[in-house]
Backbone as ProteinMPNN parsed JSONL, in Angstrom:
{"seq_chain_A": "XXXXXXXXXXXXXXXXXXXXXXXXXXXXXXXXXXXXXXXXXXXXXXXXXXXXXXXXXXXXXXXXXXXXXXXXXXXXXXXXXXXXXXXXXXXXXXXXXXXXXXXXXXXXXXXXXXXXXXXXXXXXXXXXXXXXXXXXXXXXXXXXXXXXXXXXXX", "coords_chain_A": {"N_chain_A": [[69.626, 197.666, 111.285], [66.66, 196.536, 109.73], [64.296, 194.038, 110.261], [64.007, 191.141, 108.061], [61.995, 189.147, 108.079], [59.123, 188.786, 110.023], [57.151, 187.466, 112.532], [54.244, 186.516, 114.407], [54.712, 185.793, 117.802], [54.397, 182.666, 119.363], [52.998, 181.041, 122.286], [54.016, 178.276, 124.476], [52.074, 176.426, 124.32], [51.087, 176.952, 121.784], [49.595, 179.084, 121.255], [48.817, 182.4, 120.012], [50.744, 185.142, 120.966], [49.829, 188.021, 122.685], [49.765, 191.672, 123.524], [52.273, 192.62, 124.25], [53.56, 194.435, 122.653], [56.194, 194.923, 120.442], [57.568, 192.733, 121.548], [55.858, 190.679, 121.22], [56.208, 189.619, 118.793], [58.479, 187.701, 116.503], [61.698, 187.841, 114.942], [63.449, 187.239, 111.942], [65.969, 184.897, 112.406], [64.8, 183.68, 114.751], [62.028, 183.758, 113.976], [62.157, 182.26, 111.66], [62.797, 179.68, 112.66], [60.41, 179.383, 114.251], [58.574, 179.197, 112.017], [59.39, 176.813, 110.864], [58.936, 174.914, 112.863], [55.954, 175.138, 113.151], [55.204, 174.467, 110.466], [55.872, 171.747, 110.386], [54.203, 170.82, 112.441], [51.745, 171.409, 111.508], [49.081, 169.708, 109.837], [48.869, 168.114, 106.749], [46.662, 169.494, 104.418], [45.133, 170.764, 106.345], [45.075, 173.508, 106.614], [43.083, 175.671, 105.281], [43.842, 177.607, 103.232], [45.947, 176.801, 101.913], [46.279, 173.686, 101.073], [48.385, 172.065, 100.43], [50.634, 172.211, 102.078], [52.317, 171.248, 104.995], [52.7, 168.306, 107.249], [52.212, 165.19, 105.921], [50.634, 163.391, 107.701], [48.234, 161.591, 107.781], [48.076, 160.967, 105.115], [50.548, 159.742, 104.23], [52.144, 158.884, 106.44], [50.606, 157.328, 108.372], [49.024, 155.773, 107.075], [50.032, 153.503, 105.634], [52.528, 150.902, 106.185], [55.736, 152.212, 106.847], [59.114, 153.233, 106.684], [61.669, 154.332, 108.985], [63.649, 155.673, 107.579], [62.27, 156.661, 105.272], [60.36, 158.337, 106.366], [62.067, 160.262, 107.439], [62.965, 161.341, 104.959], [60.588, 162.436, 104.012], [60.11, 164.442, 105.998], [62.421, 165.922, 105.675], [61.873, 167.013, 103.056], [59.792, 168.649, 103.773], [60.745, 170.564, 105.528], [62.806, 171.712, 103.939], [61.17, 173.081, 102.245], [60.259, 175.201, 103.525], [59.934, 178.836, 103.855], [62.978, 180.809, 103.479], [64.735, 178.77, 104.476], [67.82, 177.121, 103.765], [69.226, 174.946, 103.781], [69.881, 171.583, 105.378], [71.636, 170.743, 107.976], [71.801, 168.644, 110.044], [69.658, 165.941, 110.897], [67.271, 164.295, 112.663], [65.013, 161.69, 113.13], [62.588, 160.231, 114.964], [60.508, 157.524, 114.765], [57.751, 155.685, 115.663], [55.715, 153.322, 114.836], [53.867, 151.621, 115.889], [52.902, 153.02, 118.289], [52.099, 155.264, 116.865], [53.415, 157.639, 116.841], [55.844, 160.272, 116.191], [58.965, 162.017, 116.401], [60.916, 165.044, 115.787], [64.212, 166.175, 115.241], [66.252, 168.801, 114.253], [69.097, 170.483, 112.785], [69.146, 173.338, 111.039], [70.088, 175.325, 108.282], [69.578, 178.623, 107.621], [68.92, 181.724, 105.741], [69.465, 183.562, 107.654], [71.217, 182.335, 109.343], [72.41, 179.395, 111.223], [69.993, 177.193, 112.787], [68.443, 175.357, 115.561], [65.879, 173.097, 115.736], [63.441, 171.296, 117.508], [60.814, 169.084, 117.632], [58.308, 167.551, 119.036], [55.973, 165.521, 117.425], [53.682, 164.123, 117.808], [51.913, 163.76, 120.65], [52.118, 161.623, 123.478], [49.988, 161.288, 125.221], [46.729, 162.723, 125.226], [44.139, 165.116, 126.021], [41.113, 163.634, 127.053], [38.819, 164.696, 125.712], [39.757, 165.277, 123.147], [40.521, 163.006, 121.944], [40.24, 160.678, 119.303], [38.335, 157.819, 118.211], [39.578, 156.431, 116.314], [42.301, 156.947, 116.731], [42.858, 155.469, 118.959], [44.573, 152.622, 120.605], [43.85, 149.207, 120.528], [44.083, 148.226, 123.121], [43.724, 150.56, 124.621], [41.027, 151.253, 123.916], [39.614, 149.06, 124.985], [40.019, 149.52, 127.591], [38.421, 151.766, 128.029], [35.649, 153.029, 129.761], [32.13, 152.889, 129.648], [30.962, 155.413, 129.849], [33.164, 157.088, 129.269], [33.538, 156.411, 126.633], [31.228, 157.257, 125.375], [31.653, 160.028, 125.682], [33.99, 160.44, 124.047], [32.98, 159.526, 121.48], [31.13, 161.532, 121.055]], "CA_chain_A": [[69.023, 196.962, 110.147], [65.317, 196.152, 109.894], [64.151, 192.526, 110.046], [63.568, 190.646, 106.768], [60.836, 188.431, 108.228], [58.483, 189.017, 111.289], [55.934, 186.64, 112.709], [53.713, 186.671, 115.689], [55.225, 184.816, 118.716], [53.455, 181.71, 119.942], [53.151, 180.496, 123.428], [54.503, 176.952, 124.427], [50.919, 175.628, 123.959], [50.729, 177.24, 120.309], [48.507, 180.244, 121.119], [49.393, 183.675, 119.588], [50.846, 186.134, 122.162], [49.47, 189.446, 122.431], [49.854, 192.616, 124.608], [53.668, 193.013, 124.564], [54.077, 195.182, 121.802], [57.104, 194.225, 119.606], [58.031, 191.533, 122.069], [54.859, 189.729, 120.826], [56.718, 189.108, 117.421], [59.792, 187.226, 116.366], [62.135, 188.18, 113.597], [64.619, 186.688, 111.283], [66.287, 183.522, 112.826], [63.746, 183.101, 115.68], [60.829, 183.577, 113.298], [62.324, 181.115, 110.751], [62.614, 178.408, 113.624], [58.906, 178.989, 114.546], [57.957, 178.745, 110.83], [59.729, 175.333, 110.719], [58.048, 173.974, 113.789], [54.585, 175.3, 112.766], [54.922, 173.82, 109.257], [55.93, 170.366, 110.88], [53.032, 170.551, 113.229], [50.564, 171.497, 110.654], [48.762, 168.481, 108.982], [48.571, 168.399, 105.26], [45.29, 169.64, 104.142], [44.552, 171.368, 107.571], [44.931, 174.971, 106.443], [42.171, 175.931, 104.021], [44.341, 178.632, 102.246], [47.03, 176.048, 101.203], [46.169, 172.458, 101.492], [49.487, 171.346, 100.08], [51.535, 172.359, 103.086], [52.114, 170.511, 106.252], [53.071, 167.006, 107.298], [51.118, 164.257, 105.494], [50.25, 162.268, 108.74], [47.406, 160.689, 107.408], [48.207, 160.678, 103.722], [51.571, 158.939, 103.949], [52.852, 158.269, 107.633], [49.969, 156.387, 109.23], [48.133, 155.153, 106.087], [50.602, 152.273, 105.411], [53.736, 150.749, 106.718], [56.707, 153.012, 106.301], [60.345, 153.062, 107.569], [62.193, 155.661, 109.563], [64.341, 156.427, 106.542], [61.19, 157.323, 104.475], [59.807, 159.329, 107.231], [63.099, 161.303, 107.411], [62.951, 161.95, 103.58], [59.419, 163.287, 103.919], [60.354, 165.569, 106.858], [63.43, 166.754, 104.933], [61.235, 167.876, 101.947], [58.812, 169.662, 104.436], [61.812, 171.519, 106.093], [63.43, 172.475, 102.792], [60.098, 173.81, 101.611], [59.942, 176.426, 104.461], [60.773, 180.046, 103.337], [64.273, 181.229, 104.197], [65.637, 177.554, 104.756], [68.659, 177.047, 102.638], [69.725, 173.473, 103.826], [69.772, 170.958, 106.605], [72.796, 170.189, 108.453], [71.574, 167.395, 110.792], [68.116, 165.681, 110.941], [67.062, 162.993, 113.345], [63.726, 161.407, 113.169], [62.248, 158.951, 115.575], [59.182, 156.976, 114.427], [57.21, 154.626, 116.506], [54.392, 153.087, 114.146], [52.79, 151.005, 116.865], [52.274, 154.08, 119.079], [51.536, 156.324, 116.018], [54.151, 158.77, 117.267], [57.404, 160.48, 115.929], [59.495, 163.341, 116.778], [62.01, 165.333, 114.805], [65.204, 167.225, 115.818], [66.924, 169.184, 112.955], [69.855, 171.686, 112.668], [68.821, 173.799, 109.737], [70.74, 176.538, 107.863], [68.686, 179.619, 106.974], [69.325, 182.864, 105.35], [69.838, 184.232, 108.793], [72.211, 181.493, 110.201], [71.799, 178.077, 111.679], [68.98, 177.069, 113.943], [68.102, 173.897, 115.904], [64.618, 172.907, 115.972], [63.087, 170.11, 118.023], [59.435, 169.061, 117.43], [57.57, 166.402, 119.224], [54.921, 165.555, 116.598], [52.417, 163.489, 118.446], [52.105, 163.703, 122.283], [51.731, 160.23, 123.898], [48.691, 161.448, 125.982], [45.99, 163.873, 124.856], [43.089, 165.181, 126.828], [40.152, 162.803, 126.501], [37.81, 165.363, 124.926], [40.286, 165.501, 121.88], [40.723, 161.699, 121.494], [39.189, 160.086, 118.444], [38.368, 156.431, 118.285], [40.562, 155.875, 115.323], [43.643, 157.173, 117.317], [43.223, 154.803, 120.12], [44.973, 151.252, 120.243], [42.829, 148.177, 121.031], [44.171, 148.162, 124.56], [43.032, 151.709, 125.197], [39.779, 151.008, 123.581], [39.014, 148.03, 125.872], [40.038, 150.152, 128.952], [37.477, 152.885, 128.236], [34.36, 152.85, 130.402], [31.012, 153.346, 128.646], [30.847, 156.873, 129.893], [34.293, 157.651, 128.471], [33.385, 155.949, 125.249], [30.183, 158.157, 124.894], [32.291, 161.319, 125.56], [34.788, 160.25, 122.842], [32.107, 159.5, 120.249], [30.276, 162.816, 120.804]], "C_chain_A": [[67.633, 196.431, 110.61], [65.194, 194.559, 109.566], [63.634, 192.213, 108.689], [62.242, 189.96, 106.963], [60.349, 188.638, 109.835], [57.189, 188.207, 111.372], [55.487, 186.824, 114.097], [54.255, 185.587, 116.647], [54.065, 183.867, 119.25], [53.935, 181.212, 121.334], [53.684, 178.99, 123.354], [53.2, 176.103, 123.983], [50.36, 176.086, 122.436], [49.858, 178.378, 120.153], [49.405, 181.458, 120.75], [49.493, 184.584, 120.835], [50.6, 187.444, 121.726], [49.725, 190.278, 123.646], [51.287, 192.949, 125.066], [54.296, 193.783, 123.611], [54.981, 194.468, 120.723], [57.69, 192.943, 120.154], [57.0, 190.371, 121.729], [55.292, 189.211, 119.401], [58.244, 188.607, 117.467], [60.319, 187.681, 115.14], [63.294, 187.305, 113.215], [64.758, 185.159, 111.814], [65.119, 182.919, 113.69], [62.279, 182.855, 114.832], [61.047, 182.309, 112.274], [62.138, 179.652, 111.633], [61.215, 178.237, 114.023], [58.261, 178.527, 113.225], [58.23, 177.267, 110.575], [58.883, 174.528, 111.608], [56.511, 174.153, 113.373], [54.31, 174.483, 111.382], [55.007, 172.251, 109.526], [54.628, 169.975, 111.62], [51.706, 170.559, 112.463], [50.233, 170.209, 109.82], [48.398, 168.997, 107.645], [47.128, 168.431, 105.129], [44.449, 170.466, 105.208], [44.344, 172.812, 107.25], [44.257, 175.165, 105.077], [42.951, 176.778, 102.829], [45.499, 177.858, 101.354], [47.085, 174.742, 101.619], [47.305, 171.556, 101.218], [50.581, 171.373, 101.061], [51.306, 171.593, 104.356], [52.738, 169.081, 106.213], [51.914, 166.043, 107.0], [50.982, 163.2, 106.509], [49.467, 161.322, 108.201], [47.546, 160.135, 106.0], [49.463, 159.573, 103.558], [52.158, 158.138, 105.328], [52.035, 157.203, 108.276], [49.052, 155.551, 108.267], [48.65, 153.648, 105.691], [51.914, 152.052, 106.003], [54.852, 151.512, 106.1], [57.946, 152.995, 107.3], [60.788, 154.345, 108.011], [62.944, 156.378, 108.503], [63.371, 157.166, 105.626], [60.622, 158.46, 105.17], [60.769, 160.533, 107.171], [63.189, 162.094, 106.008], [61.74, 162.853, 103.496], [59.567, 164.503, 104.773], [61.354, 166.405, 106.375], [62.821, 167.669, 103.779], [60.456, 168.907, 102.7], [59.787, 170.832, 104.936], [62.345, 172.392, 104.942], [62.343, 173.395, 102.037], [59.644, 175.054, 102.437], [60.684, 177.596, 103.808], [61.85, 180.346, 104.221], [65.103, 180.025, 104.567], [66.457, 177.305, 103.462], [69.309, 175.647, 102.761], [69.557, 172.745, 105.235], [71.1, 170.226, 106.793], [72.727, 168.789, 109.181], [70.11, 167.234, 110.921], [68.109, 164.253, 111.68], [65.575, 162.864, 113.544], [63.474, 160.173, 113.85], [60.755, 158.59, 115.303], [58.868, 155.776, 115.005], [55.833, 154.255, 115.789], [53.4, 152.486, 115.032], [52.177, 152.032, 117.831], [51.737, 155.291, 118.25], [52.22, 157.668, 116.454], [55.438, 158.973, 116.52], [57.61, 161.736, 116.262], [60.605, 163.545, 115.844], [62.798, 166.389, 115.555], [66.082, 167.592, 114.555], [67.736, 170.388, 113.315], [69.641, 172.106, 111.269], [69.598, 175.108, 109.536], [69.622, 177.458, 107.053], [69.419, 180.784, 106.463], [69.84, 183.858, 106.553], [70.93, 183.547, 109.7], [71.587, 180.228, 110.477], [70.885, 178.119, 112.817], [68.714, 175.608, 114.162], [66.624, 174.008, 116.262], [64.186, 171.484, 116.482], [61.426, 170.076, 118.118], [58.894, 167.666, 117.816], [56.201, 166.335, 118.562], [53.638, 165.127, 117.313], [52.623, 163.352, 119.899], [51.579, 162.256, 122.58], [50.383, 160.194, 124.47], [48.101, 162.711, 125.588], [44.738, 163.903, 125.644], [41.94, 164.343, 126.232], [39.158, 163.369, 125.597], [38.477, 165.574, 123.439], [40.637, 164.166, 121.259], [39.709, 161.341, 120.356], [39.257, 158.626, 118.478], [39.344, 155.827, 117.394], [42.049, 156.002, 115.94], [44.059, 156.322, 118.509], [43.595, 153.347, 119.799], [43.818, 150.38, 120.853], [42.819, 148.176, 122.471], [43.514, 149.376, 125.118], [41.648, 151.634, 124.984], [39.006, 150.113, 124.631], [39.171, 148.578, 127.428], [39.135, 151.266, 129.232], [36.218, 152.364, 128.955], [33.325, 153.241, 129.321], [30.761, 154.813, 128.72], [31.968, 157.522, 129.062], [33.996, 157.421, 126.987], [32.264, 156.899, 124.681], [30.913, 159.581, 124.74], [33.125, 161.377, 124.237], [33.965, 160.271, 121.488], [31.336, 160.802, 120.034], [31.426, 163.968, 120.493]], "O_chain_A": [[67.48, 195.949, 111.732], [65.899, 193.974, 108.744], [62.84, 193.001, 108.174], [61.371, 190.133, 106.11], [61.175, 188.639, 110.748], [56.314, 188.23, 110.506], [56.278, 187.258, 114.935], [54.225, 184.432, 116.222], [52.945, 184.301, 119.521], [55.129, 180.991, 121.533], [53.792, 178.477, 122.24], [53.377, 175.105, 123.284], [49.317, 175.613, 121.985], [49.394, 178.664, 119.05], [50.576, 181.522, 121.125], [48.551, 184.77, 121.605], [51.009, 187.947, 120.68], [49.895, 189.72, 124.73], [51.48, 193.5, 126.15], [55.523, 193.872, 123.639], [54.53, 193.477, 120.149], [58.24, 192.137, 119.403], [57.313, 189.203, 121.959], [54.604, 188.314, 118.915], [59.069, 189.013, 118.285], [59.526, 187.939, 114.234], [64.0, 186.729, 114.044], [63.853, 184.335, 111.687], [64.568, 181.856, 113.403], [61.553, 181.886, 115.051], [60.164, 181.464, 112.127], [61.431, 178.717, 111.259], [60.765, 177.098, 114.152], [57.48, 177.575, 113.246], [57.344, 176.554, 110.103], [58.202, 173.589, 111.195], [55.875, 173.103, 113.285], [53.239, 173.893, 111.243], [54.238, 171.516, 108.906], [54.067, 168.901, 111.399], [50.75, 169.838, 112.746], [51.131, 169.703, 109.148], [47.782, 170.038, 107.42], [46.41, 167.564, 105.627], [43.282, 170.795, 104.999], [43.309, 173.308, 107.696], [44.765, 174.883, 103.992], [42.675, 176.605, 101.642], [45.875, 178.279, 100.26], [47.883, 174.485, 102.52], [47.299, 170.408, 101.664], [51.488, 170.556, 100.902], [50.162, 171.331, 104.727], [53.269, 168.708, 105.168], [50.863, 166.037, 107.642], [51.232, 162.054, 106.137], [49.925, 160.184, 108.104], [47.184, 158.991, 105.726], [49.321, 158.617, 102.795], [52.556, 156.974, 105.282], [52.614, 156.213, 108.723], [48.358, 154.659, 108.756], [47.856, 152.733, 105.468], [52.495, 153.075, 106.367], [54.953, 151.491, 104.873], [57.82, 152.784, 108.507], [60.359, 155.378, 107.497], [62.914, 157.609, 108.483], [63.696, 158.287, 105.235], [60.416, 159.509, 104.558], [60.357, 161.66, 106.894], [63.447, 163.297, 105.954], [61.847, 163.953, 102.954], [59.173, 165.577, 104.318], [61.251, 167.611, 106.6], [63.182, 168.83, 103.585], [60.466, 170.053, 102.25], [59.496, 172.0, 104.679], [62.323, 173.621, 104.992], [62.683, 174.332, 101.314], [58.759, 175.811, 102.038], [61.799, 177.472, 103.303], [61.791, 180.218, 105.444], [66.231, 180.272, 104.994], [65.961, 177.276, 102.336], [69.932, 175.232, 101.784], [69.09, 173.391, 106.173], [71.575, 169.368, 106.048], [73.537, 167.902, 108.913], [69.369, 168.21, 111.041], [68.8, 163.29, 111.346], [64.925, 163.777, 114.052], [64.007, 159.13, 113.474], [59.869, 159.378, 115.631], [59.64, 154.824, 114.89], [54.835, 154.877, 116.153], [52.21, 152.792, 114.957], [50.997, 151.902, 118.159], [51.062, 156.181, 118.767], [51.577, 158.716, 116.407], [56.112, 157.99, 116.211], [56.697, 162.545, 116.425], [61.175, 162.649, 115.221], [62.316, 167.254, 116.287], [66.584, 166.685, 113.891], [67.25, 171.258, 114.038], [69.915, 171.331, 110.353], [69.757, 175.897, 110.468], [68.963, 177.079, 106.084], [70.611, 180.842, 106.766], [70.558, 184.83, 106.316], [71.447, 184.129, 110.653], [70.456, 179.941, 110.086], [70.98, 178.966, 113.705], [68.73, 174.765, 113.266], [66.201, 174.902, 116.995], [64.599, 170.516, 115.844], [60.83, 171.01, 118.656], [59.001, 166.719, 117.036], [55.291, 167.01, 119.043], [52.642, 165.852, 117.33], [53.634, 162.756, 120.27], [50.652, 161.793, 121.916], [49.652, 159.223, 124.277], [48.79, 163.731, 125.575], [44.23, 162.828, 125.963], [41.791, 164.329, 125.01], [38.642, 162.643, 124.747], [37.745, 166.031, 122.562], [41.037, 164.164, 120.095], [38.521, 161.652, 120.436], [40.35, 158.165, 118.808], [39.902, 154.774, 117.703], [42.904, 155.175, 115.625], [45.182, 156.332, 119.015], [43.045, 152.806, 118.84], [42.964, 150.865, 121.594], [41.754, 148.135, 123.088], [42.756, 149.228, 126.077], [40.963, 151.979, 125.947], [37.897, 150.437, 125.058], [38.506, 148.095, 128.345], [38.997, 151.729, 130.364], [35.814, 151.236, 128.673], [33.632, 153.82, 128.279], [30.373, 155.416, 127.719], [31.71, 158.409, 128.248], [34.25, 158.321, 126.187], [32.4, 157.304, 123.527], [30.743, 160.223, 123.704], [32.945, 162.288, 123.43], [34.3, 160.979, 120.539], [30.941, 161.109, 118.909], [31.089, 165.126, 120.247]]}, "name": "protein", "num_of_chains": 1, "seq": "XXXXXXXXXXXXXXXXXXXXXXXXXXXXXXXXXXXXXXXXXXXXXXXXXXXXXXXXXXXXXXXXXXXXXXXXXXXXXXXXXXXXXXXXXXXXXXXXXXXXXXXXXXXXXXXXXXXXXXXXXXXXXXXXXXXXXXXXXXXXXXXXXXXXXXXXXX"}
């Protein structure tokens, strides 16, 4: 039986995998799991071909106070909008507004069977060259040296 869906496999760091022939592709259940992870990691407005998909991190989650329950409803809508997803059996969302972090673990039913997906949405520490001043807490800002601050601003 030929696969219904096929997507290029991504490495742990999110880079496309090449050079392994058909092993560089995921099909059906594995492909659906990757689509869910990638849709959750995509920021709304980030992909120029469809600015309505992705997680509304800046539009809804970080822009004003929000509860864990509200975040769970937003994540639920995102997951249910992924192609081939038919339902959600379990959903766990951890949201820490002070640290601007949240993570998702979900058991999802798809046309190919159930799949469990875990996504750490925002890593606690990022390389300094990717930090933006708005993403830093006051304590982190005061700990920056002048040289580090110039790197972040550029």
